[in-house]
Amino acid sequence: MYSSLEIWGIGMVKGLQKRFMVWAGLSALSAVVLLMINNIVGILLLSESFHMETGEFLGYFDKILLGLFLFISASLGYSLLLNAGQFVEQEKRAVEDDITQLPSLTVFNQDMVNILCAKKPENDYVMVAVDIDKFKVVNEFFGFSHGTRIIRLVGNMLSGNMNADEKCYRVGNDLFYLLLKSHGRESDYQRIRDILDNILIDLVAMDPREYTNNVNGGIYNHVLSFSAGGVIISVNKMQEYFSGTAESIAEQGMALAAKIADNANIARKKGKYENKNSVYIFDDSMRQAILEDKKIEDAFLLGIERGEFLIYYQPKFYIGGDEAVHGGAEALIRWESGELGFMPPGKFIPLFERDGNATRFDMHVMDLVCRNICEWRAMGLEVLPISINVSRPTILNGPGYLAFVREKLFLYDIPQDLIEFEILESSSDVDEDIVVEFINKIHGMGFKVSIDDFGTGCSSLGLLRRIPLDTLKLDKSFFDDMRLDMTEEESAVIRYMIMMAKTMGFRTIAEGIEEKFQVDILREFGCDMVQGYYFSRPIIADEYEKMLKMSQ
């Protein structure tokens, strides 16, 4: 395996050789042209008559042409020399990252080809792709100079964890490649895990001033995490598929190196949303999952055009009195794909949040709900508030989404008080200030807001105090184990959450209620509304329309 210095030297020598050949060729060409000019002038002068003055003139002319040739040749040489200096610098940058001084992608590709095409492979390797989670946030909040210091620091730490004949490369922004010796799948997994954990321990132990340069905004090392994906390179097995000439085998090795890197990045991205040091070793199931996700992505827009997405409504009921009273519904989406069949929301909604389709999807749901409300109002029905879920990407794209909402409400002539928004508790990890800003804008437009699945995430009580919230929806997991004979200790969490919400001025809704005794207990605790199979499953728009007619 060549070192990065050797690869740089080889590339530089080849480049200089090409430039010398160019200089020699141009010099030879200029010599031929000047010689032709000299001969033509000599023939023209001698064809008239030969005089002593003519001979002297030709002698002077020869000297002038020789000087001109030397001047052209020297100018070409100087120009190419300057160009060669720039070339040497470019070649050095091509094989050595200028921030971390680690080998570059060019060197990685050459090293991979050398490993894959070795005549007598001594080791198997594991190729690892590593990047810093949410590194974009570092640049946006702390500045690019701080981001550069983080990159340099992480690069030094990664390379410091390499053993003999192992290498670390920086291939772009916050992405690093590692070539480690393989000792089996489990050992390789633990080795990668140990490297990431070692770096995190070192970062936490460091004085932040060593790399933050006293940047305001907090100590970032306490939340720094990495995502890593590895591919085990069994060289002997891979070489069984090589054939042809040495040049052909090298080309096959380069193609295989690119595929290995692609697979490592697939494994790396699998843990991208875990917000911790995630490590995955690539297997075929990951590629299959990528293909399945691609099918869903491709079917998405076609599904909208074909009207494959259907809104189901799950009614909500007030339970404060002796009898439950219908109080609106939550809009739930279902997808009956012509190509993929029925797909539950848990399969496609998380994918849309990752691939960028979430906001487009939320807009489509809003449009479908507005159409239904418009139709019901045209029938003279009294429509109760419909709540719509908002995804994290949509919160981040707040202004664009809210502009769309305004347009739809105007188009369908729908009052703001007929639409409520539900924000998943986990959405609070987007950024507290962004969530607060989004909810403030919603309230400014006249909408009500609820936190959905409250109690399943890690919502800050401080956040609840900052936002103009209207409703807390308590997750069904609190009620799955409810019993008639619950002790005060067993029911304390439910009672005190309802009490807290009332104290803060929030309405409470209990989700997933399936039994009458659950309703009775929640009524006793002061819960305002319930939602669940006890009263109604999610129903299609036509059935919900009948419920509205019965409620008139």
PDB file of N, CA and C in Angstrom, residues 346-410:
ATOM      1  N   GLY A 346     -47.219   4.373  10.293  1.00  0.00           N
ATOM      2  CA  GLY A 346     -45.899   4.205  10.886  1.00  0.00           C
ATOM      3  C   GLY A 346     -44.831   3.787   9.908  1.00  0.00           C
ATOM      4  N   LYS A 347     -45.235   3.339   8.705  1.00  0.00           N
ATOM      5  CA  LYS A 347     -44.259   2.918   7.708  1.00  0.00           C
ATOM      6  C   LYS A 347     -43.816   4.061   6.810  1.00  0.00           C
ATOM      7  N   PHE A 348     -44.756   4.948   6.461  1.00  0.00           N
ATOM      8  CA  PHE A 348     -44.382   5.985   5.495  1.00  0.00           C
ATOM      9  C   PHE A 348     -44.143   7.367   6.117  1.00  0.00           C
ATOM     10  N   ILE A 349     -44.792   7.689   7.236  1.00  0.00           N
ATOM     11  CA  ILE A 349     -44.604   9.024   7.820  1.00  0.00           C
ATOM     12  C   ILE A 349     -43.160   9.242   8.306  1.00  0.00           C
ATOM     13  N   PRO A 350     -42.544   8.285   9.051  1.00  0.00           N
ATOM     14  CA  PRO A 350     -41.131   8.497   9.437  1.00  0.00           C
ATOM     15  C   PRO A 350     -40.222   8.647   8.220  1.00  0.00           C
ATOM     16  N   LEU A 351     -40.514   7.920   7.139  1.00  0.00           N
ATOM     17  CA  LEU A 351     -39.709   8.051   5.926  1.00  0.00           C
ATOM     18  C   LEU A 351     -39.850   9.451   5.344  1.00  0.00           C
ATOM     19  N   PHE A 352     -41.078   9.969   5.296  1.00  0.00           N
ATOM     20  CA  PHE A 352     -41.286  11.309   4.757  1.00  0.00           C
ATOM     21  C   PHE A 352     -40.553  12.362   5.592  1.00  0.00           C
ATOM     22  N   GLU A 353     -40.456  12.130   6.899  1.00  0.00           N
ATOM     23  CA  GLU A 353     -39.725  13.072   7.745  1.00  0.00           C
ATOM     24  C   GLU A 353     -38.235  13.067   7.425  1.00  0.00           C
ATOM     25  N   ARG A 354     -37.738  11.926   6.929  1.00  0.00           N
ATOM     26  CA  ARG A 354     -36.310  11.840   6.603  1.00  0.00           C
ATOM     27  C   ARG A 354     -36.007  12.319   5.194  1.00  0.00           C
ATOM     28  N   ASP A 355     -36.890  12.033   4.239  1.00  0.00           N
ATOM     29  CA  ASP A 355     -36.552  12.291   2.837  1.00  0.00           C
ATOM     30  C   ASP A 355     -37.007  13.652   2.315  1.00  0.00           C
ATOM     31  N   GLY A 356     -37.627  14.468   3.173  1.00  0.00           N
ATOM     32  CA  GLY A 356     -38.008  15.809   2.748  1.00  0.00           C
ATOM     33  C   GLY A 356     -39.433  15.943   2.249  1.00  0.00           C
ATOM     34  N   ASN A 357     -40.218  14.846   2.254  1.00  0.00           N
ATOM     35  CA  ASN A 357     -41.598  14.908   1.762  1.00  0.00           C
ATOM     36  C   ASN A 357     -42.609  15.252   2.854  1.00  0.00           C
ATOM     37  N   ALA A 358     -42.160  15.400   4.102  1.00  0.00           N
ATOM     38  CA  ALA A 358     -43.096  15.577   5.215  1.00  0.00           C
ATOM     39  C   ALA A 358     -43.952  16.829   5.059  1.00  0.00           C
ATOM     40  N   THR A 359     -43.349  17.945   4.688  1.00  0.00           N
ATOM     41  CA  THR A 359     -44.118  19.181   4.570  1.00  0.00           C
ATOM     42  C   THR A 359     -45.126  19.088   3.429  1.00  0.00           C
ATOM     43  N   ARG A 360     -44.705  18.511   2.310  1.00  0.00           N
ATOM     44  CA  ARG A 360     -45.634  18.307   1.188  1.00  0.00           C
ATOM     45  C   ARG A 360     -46.783  17.408   1.615  1.00  0.00           C
ATOM     46  N   PHE A 361     -46.484  16.387   2.409  1.00  0.00           N
ATOM     47  CA  PHE A 361     -47.505  15.472   2.906  1.00  0.00           C
ATOM     48  C   PHE A 361     -48.464  16.195   3.847  1.00  0.00           C
ATOM     49  N   ASP A 362     -47.926  16.980   4.781  1.00  0.00           N
ATOM     50  CA  ASP A 362     -48.781  17.732   5.707  1.00  0.00           C
ATOM     51  C   ASP A 362     -49.689  18.706   4.958  1.00  0.00           C
ATOM     52  N   MET A 363     -49.164  19.304   3.891  1.00  0.00           N
ATOM     53  CA  MET A 363     -49.986  20.205   3.086  1.00  0.00           C
ATOM     54  C   MET A 363     -51.141  19.454   2.428  1.00  0.00           C
ATOM     55  N   HIS A 364     -50.862  18.240   1.955  1.00  0.00           N
ATOM     56  CA  HIS A 364     -51.918  17.448   1.316  1.00  0.00           C
ATOM     57  C   HIS A 364     -53.004  17.088   2.327  1.00  0.00           C
ATOM     58  N   VAL A 365     -52.598  16.716   3.535  1.00  0.00           N
ATOM     59  CA  VAL A 365     -53.581  16.407   4.579  1.00  0.00           C
ATOM     60  C   VAL A 365     -54.445  17.635   4.868  1.00  0.00           C
ATOM     61  N   MET A 366     -53.818  18.791   5.006  1.00  0.00           N
ATOM     62  CA  MET A 366     -54.571  20.026   5.252  1.00  0.00           C
ATOM     63  C   MET A 366     -55.577  20.279   4.136  1.00  0.00           C
ATOM     64  N   ASP A 367     -55.160  20.067   2.901  1.00  0.00           N
ATOM     65  CA  ASP A 367     -56.052  20.291   1.766  1.00  0.00           C
ATOM     66  C   ASP A 367     -57.252  19.344   1.812  1.00  0.00           C
ATOM     67  N   LEU A 368     -57.017  18.059   2.107  1.00  0.00           N
ATOM     68  CA  LEU A 368     -58.116  17.085   2.165  1.00  0.00           C
ATOM     69  C   LEU A 368     -59.105  17.431   3.276  1.00  0.00           C
ATOM     70  N   VAL A 369     -58.581  17.811   4.451  1.00  0.00           N
ATOM     71  CA  VAL A 369     -59.452  18.160   5.574  1.00  0.00           C
ATOM     72  C   VAL A 369     -60.275  19.412   5.236  1.00  0.00           C
ATOM     73  N   CYS A 370     -59.642  20.392   4.627  1.00  0.00           N
ATOM     74  CA  CYS A 370     -60.369  21.622   4.266  1.00  0.00           C
ATOM     75  C   CYS A 370     -61.480  21.330   3.259  1.00  0.00           C
ATOM     76  N   ARG A 371     -61.234  20.424   2.340  1.00  0.00           N
ATOM     77  CA  ARG A 371     -62.271  20.050   1.372  1.00  0.00           C
ATOM     78  C   ARG A 371     -63.480  19.455   2.094  1.00  0.00           C
ATOM     79  N   ASN A 372     -63.206  18.533   3.026  1.00  0.00           N
ATOM     80  CA  ASN A 372     -64.304  17.906   3.767  1.00  0.00           C
ATOM     81  C   ASN A 372     -65.091  18.940   4.559  1.00  0.00           C
ATOM     82  N   ILE A 373     -64.392  19.814   5.273  1.00  0.00           N
ATOM     83  CA  ILE A 373     -65.072  20.828   6.082  1.00  0.00           C
ATOM     84  C   ILE A 373     -65.930  21.732   5.194  1.00  0.00           C
ATOM     85  N   CYS A 374     -65.384  22.118   4.039  1.00  0.00           N
ATOM     86  CA  CYS A 374     -66.115  22.982   3.109  1.00  0.00           C
ATOM     87  C   CYS A 374     -67.404  22.289   2.642  1.00  0.00           C
ATOM     88  N   GLU A 375     -67.319  20.996   2.319  1.00  0.00           N
ATOM     89  CA  GLU A 375     -68.490  20.241   1.861  1.00  0.00           C
ATOM     90  C   GLU A 375     -69.536  20.144   2.965  1.00  0.00           C
ATOM     91  N   TRP A 376     -69.097  19.879   4.203  1.00  0.00           N
ATOM     92  CA  TRP A 376     -70.047  19.743   5.298  1.00  0.00           C
ATOM     93  C   TRP A 376     -70.735  21.068   5.607  1.00  0.00           C
ATOM     94  N   ARG A 377     -69.971  22.142   5.558  1.00  0.00           N
ATOM     95  CA  ARG A 377     -70.563  23.461   5.813  1.00  0.00           C
ATOM     96  C   ARG A 377     -71.565  23.822   4.712  1.00  0.00           C
ATOM     97  N   ALA A 378     -71.260  23.417   3.472  1.00  0.00           N
ATOM     98  CA  ALA A 378     -72.176  23.684   2.362  1.00  0.00           C
ATOM     99  C   ALA A 378     -73.493  22.924   2.541  1.00  0.00           C
ATOM    100  N   MET A 379     -73.449  21.806   3.269  1.00  0.00           N
ATOM    101  CA  MET A 379     -74.672  21.039   3.563  1.00  0.00           C
ATOM    102  C   MET A 379     -75.460  21.633   4.724  1.00  0.00           C
ATOM    103  N   GLY A 380     -74.896  22.633   5.370  1.00  0.00           N
ATOM    104  CA  GLY A 380     -75.560  23.251   6.501  1.00  0.00           C
ATOM    105  C   GLY A 380     -75.278  22.559   7.818  1.00  0.00           C
ATOM    106  N   LEU A 381     -74.257  21.663   7.847  1.00  0.00           N
ATOM    107  CA  LEU A 381     -73.913  20.947   9.079  1.00  0.00           C
ATOM    108  C   LEU A 381     -73.066  21.829   9.998  1.00  0.00           C
ATOM    109  N   GLU A 382     -73.261  21.655  11.283  1.00  0.00           N
ATOM    110  CA  GLU A 382     -72.425  22.358  12.257  1.00  0.00           C
ATOM    111  C   GLU A 382     -71.148  21.547  12.461  1.00  0.00           C
ATOM    112  N   VAL A 383     -70.040  22.056  11.955  1.00  0.00           N
ATOM    113  CA  VAL A 383     -68.765  21.339  12.009  1.00  0.00           C
ATOM    114  C   VAL A 383     -68.042  21.685  13.299  1.00  0.00           C
ATOM    115  N   LEU A 384     -67.559  20.664  13.967  1.00  0.00           N
ATOM    116  CA  LEU A 384     -66.778  20.855  15.188  1.00  0.00           C
ATOM    117  C   LEU A 384     -65.294  20.850  14.841  1.00  0.00           C
ATOM    118  N   PRO A 385     -64.419  21.390  15.712  1.00  0.00           N
ATOM    119  CA  PRO A 385     -62.988  21.515  15.377  1.00  0.00           C
ATOM    120  C   PRO A 385     -62.342  20.188  14.994  1.00  0.00           C
ATOM    121  N   ILE A 386     -61.542  20.235  13.948  1.00  0.00           N
ATOM    122  CA  ILE A 386     -60.767  19.086  13.479  1.00  0.00           C
ATOM    123  C   ILE A 386     -59.295  19.359  13.764  1.00  0.00           C
ATOM    124  N   SER A 387     -58.631  18.427  14.431  1.00  0.00           N
ATOM    125  CA  SER A 387     -57.203  18.611  14.736  1.00  0.00           C
ATOM    126  C   SER A 387     -56.350  17.880  13.702  1.00  0.00           C
ATOM    127  N   ILE A 388     -55.244  18.510  13.340  1.00  0.00           N
ATOM    128  CA  ILE A 388     -54.336  18.016  12.307  1.00  0.00           C
ATOM    129  C   ILE A 388     -52.931  17.931  12.883  1.00  0.00           C
ATOM    130  N   ASN A 389     -52.258  16.828  12.625  1.00  0.00           N
ATOM    131  CA  ASN A 389     -50.892  16.640  13.123  1.00  0.00           C
ATOM    132  C   ASN A 389     -49.883  17.404  12.278  1.00  0.00           C
ATOM    133  N   VAL A 390     -48.864  17.944  12.935  1.00  0.00           N
ATOM    134  CA  VAL A 390     -47.802  18.696  12.264  1.00  0.00           C
ATOM    135  C   VAL A 390     -46.470  18.013  12.559  1.00  0.00           C
ATOM    136  N   SER A 391     -45.718  17.702  11.529  1.00  0.00           N
ATOM    137  CA  SER A 391     -44.440  17.003  11.690  1.00  0.00           C
ATOM    138  C   SER A 391     -43.317  17.976  12.029  1.00  0.00           C
ATOM    139  N   ARG A 392     -42.200  17.431  12.469  1.00  0.00           N
ATOM    140  CA  ARG A 392     -41.040  18.254  12.805  1.00  0.00           C
ATOM    141  C   ARG A 392     -40.514  19.044  11.604  1.00  0.00           C
ATOM    142  N   PRO A 393     -40.348  18.410  10.410  1.00  0.00           N
ATOM    143  CA  PRO A 393     -39.882  19.203   9.268  1.00  0.00           C
ATOM    144  C   PRO A 393     -40.816  20.355   8.926  1.00  0.00           C
ATOM    145  N   THR A 394     -42.130  20.148   9.137  1.00  0.00           N
ATOM    146  CA  THR A 394     -43.078  21.219   8.842  1.00  0.00           C
ATOM    147  C   THR A 394     -42.902  22.382   9.808  1.00  0.00           C
ATOM    148  N   ILE A 395     -42.601  22.078  11.067  1.00  0.00           N
ATOM    149  CA  ILE A 395     -42.330  23.139  12.041  1.00  0.00           C
ATOM    150  C   ILE A 395     -41.115  23.952  11.597  1.00  0.00           C
ATOM    151  N   LEU A 396     -40.091  23.252  11.114  1.00  0.00           N
ATOM    152  CA  LEU A 396     -38.894  23.954  10.641  1.00  0.00           C
ATOM    153  C   LEU A 396     -39.193  24.801   9.415  1.00  0.00           C
ATOM    154  N   ASN A 397     -40.174  24.379   8.629  1.00  0.00           N
ATOM    155  CA  ASN A 397     -40.564  25.113   7.428  1.00  0.00           C
ATOM    156  C   ASN A 397     -41.797  25.963   7.714  1.00  0.00           C
ATOM    157  N   GLY A 398     -41.880  26.450   8.940  1.00  0.00           N
ATOM    158  CA  GLY A 398     -43.077  27.124   9.420  1.00  0.00           C
ATOM    159  C   GLY A 398     -43.679  28.160   8.498  1.00  0.00           C
ATOM    160  N   PRO A 399     -42.942  29.201   8.073  1.00  0.00           N
ATOM    161  CA  PRO A 399     -43.550  30.262   7.251  1.00  0.00           C
ATOM    162  C   PRO A 399     -44.184  29.737   5.971  1.00  0.00           C
ATOM    163  N   GLY A 400     -43.516  28.798   5.292  1.00  0.00           N
ATOM    164  CA  GLY A 400     -44.062  28.263   4.044  1.00  0.00           C
ATOM    165  C   GLY A 400     -45.343  27.483   4.270  1.00  0.00           C
ATOM    166  N   TYR A 401     -45.367  26.680   5.333  1.00  0.00           N
ATOM    167  CA  TYR A 401     -46.550  25.886   5.633  1.00  0.00           C
ATOM    168  C   TYR A 401     -47.721  26.780   6.054  1.00  0.00           C
ATOM    169  N   LEU A 402     -47.457  27.762   6.897  1.00  0.00           N
ATOM    170  CA  LEU A 402     -48.528  28.636   7.374  1.00  0.00           C
ATOM    171  C   LEU A 402     -49.090  29.495   6.245  1.00  0.00           C
ATOM    172  N   ALA A 403     -48.248  29.867   5.285  1.00  0.00           N
ATOM    173  CA  ALA A 403     -48.749  30.595   4.119  1.00  0.00           C
ATOM    174  C   ALA A 403     -49.694  29.707   3.319  1.00  0.00           C
ATOM    175  N   PHE A 404     -49.363  28.415   3.221  1.00  0.00           N
ATOM    176  CA  PHE A 404     -50.233  27.458   2.536  1.00  0.00           C
ATOM    177  C   PHE A 404     -51.570  27.330   3.279  1.00  0.00           C
ATOM    178  N   VAL A 405     -51.511  27.259   4.612  1.00  0.00           N
ATOM    179  CA  VAL A 405     -52.731  27.147   5.415  1.00  0.00           C
ATOM    180  C   VAL A 405     -53.634  28.359   5.186  1.00  0.00           C
ATOM    181  N   ARG A 406     -53.058  29.562   5.206  1.00  0.00           N
ATOM    182  CA  ARG A 406     -53.855  30.771   4.969  1.00  0.00           C
ATOM    183  C   ARG A 406     -54.563  30.703   3.612  1.00  0.00           C
ATOM    184  N   GLU A 407     -53.814  30.235   2.618  1.00  0.00           N
ATOM    185  CA  GLU A 407     -54.379  30.140   1.270  1.00  0.00           C
ATOM    186  C   GLU A 407     -55.566  29.176   1.237  1.00  0.00           C
ATOM    187  N   LYS A 408     -55.436  28.025   1.890  1.00  0.00           N
ATOM    188  CA  LYS A 408     -56.504  27.030   1.879  1.00  0.00           C
ATOM    189  C   LYS A 408     -57.727  27.512   2.653  1.00  0.00           C
ATOM    190  N   LEU A 409     -57.522  28.156   3.785  1.00  0.00           N
ATOM    191  CA  LEU A 409     -58.656  28.664   4.556  1.00  0.00           C
ATOM    192  C   LEU A 409     -59.419  29.723   3.757  1.00  0.00           C
ATOM    193  N   PHE A 410     -58.688  30.561   3.048  1.00  0.00           N
ATOM    194  CA  PHE A 410     -59.336  31.577   2.210  1.00  0.00           C
ATOM    195  C   PHE A 410     -60.074  30.913   1.045  1.00  0.00           C
TER     196      PHE A 410
END
